[in-house]
Structures are given as structure tokens and as C-alpha cells.
Coordinates of C-alpha atoms in Angstrom, one line a residue:
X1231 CA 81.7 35.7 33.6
X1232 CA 78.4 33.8 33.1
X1233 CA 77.3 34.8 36.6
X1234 CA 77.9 38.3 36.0
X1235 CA 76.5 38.6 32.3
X1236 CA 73.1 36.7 33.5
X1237 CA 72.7 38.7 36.8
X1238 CA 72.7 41.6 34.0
X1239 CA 70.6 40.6 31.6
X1240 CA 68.2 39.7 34.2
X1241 CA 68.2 42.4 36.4
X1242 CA 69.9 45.4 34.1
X1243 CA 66.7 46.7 33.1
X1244 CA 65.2 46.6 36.2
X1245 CA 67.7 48.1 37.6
X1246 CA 67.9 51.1 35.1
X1247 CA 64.2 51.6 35.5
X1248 CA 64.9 52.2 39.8
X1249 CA 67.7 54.1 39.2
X1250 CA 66.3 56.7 36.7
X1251 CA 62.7 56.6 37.8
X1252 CA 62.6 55.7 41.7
X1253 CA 65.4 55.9 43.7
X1254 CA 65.0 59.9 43.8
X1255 CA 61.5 59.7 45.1
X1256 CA 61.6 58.9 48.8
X1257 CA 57.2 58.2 47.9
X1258 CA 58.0 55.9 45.2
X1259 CA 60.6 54.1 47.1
X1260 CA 57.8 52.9 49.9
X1261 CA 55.5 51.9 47.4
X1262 CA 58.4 50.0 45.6
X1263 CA 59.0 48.4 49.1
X1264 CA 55.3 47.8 50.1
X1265 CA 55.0 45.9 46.2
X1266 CA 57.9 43.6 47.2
X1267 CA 55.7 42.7 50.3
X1268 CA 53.0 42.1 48.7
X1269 CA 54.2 39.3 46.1
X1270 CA 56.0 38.4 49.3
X1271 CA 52.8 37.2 50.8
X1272 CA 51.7 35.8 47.7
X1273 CA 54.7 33.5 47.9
X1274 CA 54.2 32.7 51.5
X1275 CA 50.2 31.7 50.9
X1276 CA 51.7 29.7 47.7
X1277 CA 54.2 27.8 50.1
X1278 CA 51.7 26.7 52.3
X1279 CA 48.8 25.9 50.1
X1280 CA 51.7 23.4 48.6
X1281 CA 52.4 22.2 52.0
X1282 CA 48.8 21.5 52.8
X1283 CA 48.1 19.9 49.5
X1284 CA 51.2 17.6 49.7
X1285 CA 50.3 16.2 52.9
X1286 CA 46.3 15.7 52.0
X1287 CA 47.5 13.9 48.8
X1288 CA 50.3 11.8 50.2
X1289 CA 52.1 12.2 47.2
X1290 CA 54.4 14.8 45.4
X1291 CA 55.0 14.3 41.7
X1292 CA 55.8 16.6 38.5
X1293 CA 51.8 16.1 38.1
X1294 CA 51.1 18.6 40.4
X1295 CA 53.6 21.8 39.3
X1296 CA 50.7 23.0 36.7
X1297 CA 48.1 22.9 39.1
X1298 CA 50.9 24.8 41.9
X1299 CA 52.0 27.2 39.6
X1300 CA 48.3 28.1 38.8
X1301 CA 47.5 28.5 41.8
X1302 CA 50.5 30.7 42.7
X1303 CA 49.9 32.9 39.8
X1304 CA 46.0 33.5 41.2
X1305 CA 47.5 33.8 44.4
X1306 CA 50.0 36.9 43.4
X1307 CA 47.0 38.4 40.9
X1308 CA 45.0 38.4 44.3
X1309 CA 47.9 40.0 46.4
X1310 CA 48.3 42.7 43.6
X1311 CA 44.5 43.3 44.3
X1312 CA 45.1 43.7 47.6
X1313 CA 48.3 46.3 47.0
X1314 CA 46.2 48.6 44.7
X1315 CA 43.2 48.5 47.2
X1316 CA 46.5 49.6 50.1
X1317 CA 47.4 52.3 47.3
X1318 CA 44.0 53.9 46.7
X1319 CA 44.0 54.3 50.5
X1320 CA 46.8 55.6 51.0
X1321 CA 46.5 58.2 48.2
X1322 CA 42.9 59.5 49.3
X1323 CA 45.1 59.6 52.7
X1324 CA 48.1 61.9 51.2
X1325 CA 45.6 64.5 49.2
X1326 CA 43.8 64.5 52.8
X1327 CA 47.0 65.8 54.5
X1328 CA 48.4 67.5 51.4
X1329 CA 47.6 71.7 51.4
X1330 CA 46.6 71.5 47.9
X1331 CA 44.1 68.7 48.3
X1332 CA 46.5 66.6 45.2
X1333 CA 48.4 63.6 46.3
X1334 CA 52.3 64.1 45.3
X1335 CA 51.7 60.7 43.5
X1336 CA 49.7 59.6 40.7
X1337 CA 47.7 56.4 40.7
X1338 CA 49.6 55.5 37.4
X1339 CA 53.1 56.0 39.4
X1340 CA 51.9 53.7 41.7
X1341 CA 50.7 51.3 39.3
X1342 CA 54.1 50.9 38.0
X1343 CA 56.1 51.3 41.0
X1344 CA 54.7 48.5 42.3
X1345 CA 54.8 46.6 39.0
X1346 CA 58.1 46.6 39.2
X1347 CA 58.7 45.2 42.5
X1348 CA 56.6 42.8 41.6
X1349 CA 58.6 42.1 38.7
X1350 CA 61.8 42.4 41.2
X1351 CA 61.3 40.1 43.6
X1352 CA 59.8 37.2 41.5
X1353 CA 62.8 37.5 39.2
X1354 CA 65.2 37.1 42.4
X1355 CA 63.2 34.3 43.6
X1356 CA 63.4 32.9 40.0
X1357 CA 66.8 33.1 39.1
X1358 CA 68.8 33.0 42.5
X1359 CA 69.6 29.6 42.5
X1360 CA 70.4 29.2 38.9
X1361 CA 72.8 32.2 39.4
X1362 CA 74.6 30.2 42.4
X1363 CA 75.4 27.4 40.5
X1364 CA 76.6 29.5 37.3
X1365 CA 79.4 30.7 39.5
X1366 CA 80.6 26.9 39.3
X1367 CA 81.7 24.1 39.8
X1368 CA 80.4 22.5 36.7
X1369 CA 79.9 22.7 32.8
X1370 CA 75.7 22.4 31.8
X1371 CA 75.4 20.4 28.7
X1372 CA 78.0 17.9 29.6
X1373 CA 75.9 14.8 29.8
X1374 CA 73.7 16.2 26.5
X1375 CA 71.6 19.1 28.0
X1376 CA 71.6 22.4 26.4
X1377 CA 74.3 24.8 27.3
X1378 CA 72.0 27.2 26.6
X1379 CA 70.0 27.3 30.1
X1380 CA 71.9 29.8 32.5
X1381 CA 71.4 32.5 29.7
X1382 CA 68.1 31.2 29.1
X1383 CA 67.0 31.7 32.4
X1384 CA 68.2 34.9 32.5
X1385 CA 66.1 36.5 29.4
X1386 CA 62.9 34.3 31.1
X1387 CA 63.5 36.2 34.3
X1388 CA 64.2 39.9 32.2
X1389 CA 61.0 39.2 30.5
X1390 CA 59.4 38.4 33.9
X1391 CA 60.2 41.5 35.1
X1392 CA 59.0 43.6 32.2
X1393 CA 55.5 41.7 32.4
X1394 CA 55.2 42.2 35.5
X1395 CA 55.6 46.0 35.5
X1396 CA 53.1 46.2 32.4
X1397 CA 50.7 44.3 34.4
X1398 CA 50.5 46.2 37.0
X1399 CA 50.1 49.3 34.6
X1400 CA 47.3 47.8 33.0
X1401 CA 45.5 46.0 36.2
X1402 CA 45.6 49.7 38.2
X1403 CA 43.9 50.8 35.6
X1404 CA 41.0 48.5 35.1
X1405 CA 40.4 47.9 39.0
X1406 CA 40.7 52.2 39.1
X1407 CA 37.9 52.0 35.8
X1408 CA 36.1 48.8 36.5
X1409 CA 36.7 47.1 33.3
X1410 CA 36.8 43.3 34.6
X1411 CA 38.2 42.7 30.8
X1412 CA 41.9 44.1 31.6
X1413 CA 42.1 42.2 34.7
X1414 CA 41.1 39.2 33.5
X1415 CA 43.2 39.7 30.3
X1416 CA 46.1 40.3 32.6
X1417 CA 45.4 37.0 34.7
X1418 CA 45.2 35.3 31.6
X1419 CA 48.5 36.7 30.6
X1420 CA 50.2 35.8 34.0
X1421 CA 48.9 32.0 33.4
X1422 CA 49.6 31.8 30.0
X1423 CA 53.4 32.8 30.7
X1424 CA 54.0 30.6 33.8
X1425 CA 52.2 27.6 31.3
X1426 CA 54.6 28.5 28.4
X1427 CA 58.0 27.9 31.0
X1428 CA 56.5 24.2 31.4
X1429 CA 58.1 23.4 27.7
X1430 CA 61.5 23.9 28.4
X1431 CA 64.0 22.9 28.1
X1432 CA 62.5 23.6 24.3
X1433 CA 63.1 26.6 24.8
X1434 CA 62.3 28.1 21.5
X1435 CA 59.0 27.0 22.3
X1436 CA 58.6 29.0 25.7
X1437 CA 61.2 32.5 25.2
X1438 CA 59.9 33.4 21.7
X1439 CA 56.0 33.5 22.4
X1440 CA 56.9 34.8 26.1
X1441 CA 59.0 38.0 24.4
X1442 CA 56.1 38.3 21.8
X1443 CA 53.9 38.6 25.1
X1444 CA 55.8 41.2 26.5
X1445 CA 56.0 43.0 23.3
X1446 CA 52.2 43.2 23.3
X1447 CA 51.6 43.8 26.5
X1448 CA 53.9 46.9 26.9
X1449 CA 52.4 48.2 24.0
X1450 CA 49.4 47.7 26.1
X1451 CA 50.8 49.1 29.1
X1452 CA 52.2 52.4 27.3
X1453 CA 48.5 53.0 25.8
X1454 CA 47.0 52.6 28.6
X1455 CA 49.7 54.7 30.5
X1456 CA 48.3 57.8 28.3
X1457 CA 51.3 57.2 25.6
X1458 CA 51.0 57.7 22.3
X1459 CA 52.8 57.6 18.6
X1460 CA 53.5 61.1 18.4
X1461 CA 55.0 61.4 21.9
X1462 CA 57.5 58.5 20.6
X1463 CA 58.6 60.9 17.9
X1464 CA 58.7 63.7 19.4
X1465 CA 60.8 62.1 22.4
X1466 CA 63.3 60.4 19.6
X1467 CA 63.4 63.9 17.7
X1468 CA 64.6 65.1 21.3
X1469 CA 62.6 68.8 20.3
X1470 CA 61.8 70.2 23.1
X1471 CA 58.0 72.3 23.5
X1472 CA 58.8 76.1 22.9
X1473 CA 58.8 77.9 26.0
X1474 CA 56.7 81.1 27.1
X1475 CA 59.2 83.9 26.4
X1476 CA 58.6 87.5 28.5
X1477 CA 59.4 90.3 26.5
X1478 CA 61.6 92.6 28.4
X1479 CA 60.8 96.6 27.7
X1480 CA 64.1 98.7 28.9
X1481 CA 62.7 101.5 27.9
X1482 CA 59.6 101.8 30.1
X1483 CA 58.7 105.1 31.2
X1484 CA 57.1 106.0 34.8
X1485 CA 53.9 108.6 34.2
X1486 CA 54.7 111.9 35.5
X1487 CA 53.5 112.6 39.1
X1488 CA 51.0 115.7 38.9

């Protein structure tokens, strides 16, 4: 049960944004893919930059997770650089080929396609482990600890997710306008979150202001996305636009031939 109800908390979203959004867009689905490989490489450059530093130091203490995890999260901002620079290619490349001279995708679909497999496959690299040993054996809080930190994980990694899809909204959009303001706002962001998750287990300290963050930044995300107050409503009101109606004459009458 605990293994099941974190995996969903963690990963329900996430999964509801795919299903309704991606999964019926063959497009959307590569750029989901080529996203995941992306923060992949992050990871990998973040492996061995750890490796490297570990063996020049000779040592390998709790000292040196801020500095890693800084460095990671520059590491994945610079891969997400990289991915909108593939994107931008490979859109010029698709209105090139397409008849109309428009790509069937919009930057801001790409944007937040591959926000959210960024989002994806950080929270499975997050949370994997922590879901293996929910499944048992063992009781958490037994010797004192909180009892609180499978669950607590999981609404870490859900937010995660969700800030990672908003950043990619908003950094698309400043590379695409050349505001160096959003992206540094959003690398501020990133390391600002990943500091936060360094005061657990407290972790009224580190989920409340990270949720606040997310709150705020997908505001963000949603304004600059092109959304607005009134299209809330209107969507909650569930009116839909009038359509153009065709008036239909039955009794038209064909001009005599001469």
C-alpha cells in the first residue's frame, strides 16, 4: 500500500499530463524522449565530475553534497540549453520540409514536452530507491525517525516534476527572447530547490517553501505560456466560443435561362 500510494503521488500527475497531452502526438512523443536524454547526460557528466573530484580530494564526506548537487543542477540547466538549441533546429528543419512552410509543433509545445521529461526522469532517479524499500521489509521511524519520509519523498519528487516542466516553459522562452533574467531566475530556482532538500529530515522546512515555489513558478510558467485570468474562467465556466453558423436558404431560385 505505501509503495503504490507514493509511486502515485509521485508520478500521477505526470502521468496524467502524457496521457492527455503527449501520448497522441507521435512529434511530441520524440521530443518527450530526446528531453529524457538530455537530463540523462546531465546525470552522466554529474557522475563523473563526482568521480573525478573524489579521487583528486582523497576524501568523500557529507561536506561535499552541496557543492555536488550545485554542480549537478548547472550541469542539467546546461543540458536543457543544449535540448532547446537541438529543438530550434529541428523546428527550422520541419517548417523546411513542411508544404505550408509552419512546423506541426510549436516552440512552447516543445518547451514543455521536454520539461516534463525532464521532470520524469529526475523524479525516477529520485524516488526509485525509496520506493524499493517501501515495499518492505521494515517499519521507518522505529529507532525515532519520522514515519513521515516515504510520503515525504513522494510530494518532493511530484513537486520536482511540476518544476521542472515550468522551467522548461519559462527557460524556452527567455533563450527564444533573450531575456538572460528568466534563465537565470530559473537557475536560481533549480538551486534554491535542491538547497531547500538539504534540511530534511525537517521537513516542514524544505516541502512547504518548495510547494510555495512551485506555486509561483507555474503561475509563472502559465503567463508566460500566453495564459491568462479570463481564460481560467472561461475554461471553469466550460462556455464554449459561439460558432460561425451558415444560414441555409431552401428556397433559392435559379435565374431564368434566356
Amino acid at each position: 500500500a505505501v509503495f503504490f500510494g507514493c509511486a502515485a503521488i509521485a508520478f500521477g500527475p505526470a502521468a496524467a499530463l502524457v496521457l492527455l497531452t503527449v501520448a497522441a502526438e507521435p512529434l511530441l512523443l520524440i521530443v518527450l524522449l530526446a528531453g529524457a536524454f538530455f537530463w540523462l547526460l546531465s546525470l552522466l557528466a554529474a557522475s563523473l565530475l563526482w568521480f573525478v573530484w573524489v579521487q583528486l580530494s582523497g576524501r568523500e564526506d557529507a561536506a561535499l553534497l552541496p557543492l555536488g548537487a550545485a554542480a549537478a543542477v548547472l550541469l542539467q540547466e546546461l543540458c536543457r540549453f543544449a535540448c532547446f538549441k537541438m529543438l530550434k533546429k529541428a523546428d527550422e528543419g520541419l517548417a523546411t520540409l513542411s508544404e505550408d512552410g509552419q512546423s506541426p509543433m510549436s516552440l512552447r509545445q516543445m518547451a514543455y514536452v521536454s520539461g516534463l521529461s525532464f521532470g520524469i526522469i529526475s523524479g525516477v532517479f529520485s524516488i526509485t530507491n525509496v520506493l524499493a524499500d517501501s515495499a518492505g521489509p521494515g517499519t521507518v521511524g522505529i529507532h525515532g525517525d519520522s514515519p513521515y519520509y516515504f510520503i515525504t519523498s513522494a510530494f518532493l519528487t511530484m513537486a520536482l516534476v511540476l518544476l521542472h516542466t515550468f522551467w522548461g516553459i519559462i527557460f524556452f522562452d527567455a533563450c527564444e527572447r533573450r531575456r538572460a533574467g528568466g534563465v537565470g531566475l530559473v537557475v536560481g530556482s533549480h538551486l534554491l530547490t535542491s538547497g531547500l532538500t538539504f534540511l530534511n529530515p525537517w521537513y516542514e522546512a524544505s516541502l512547504g517553501p518548495i510547494f510555495i515555489l512551485t506555486l509561483c513558478t507555474g503561475l509563472w510558467a502559465f503567463g508566460t505560456a500566453g495564459g491568462s485570468f479570463r481564460n481560467v474562467l472561461k475554461c471553469l465556466s466550460c462556455k464554449q466560443e459561439p460558432e460561425g453558423q451558415v444560414m441555409l436558404y431552401s428556397a433559392l431560385q435559379v435565374p431564368p435561362e434566356e
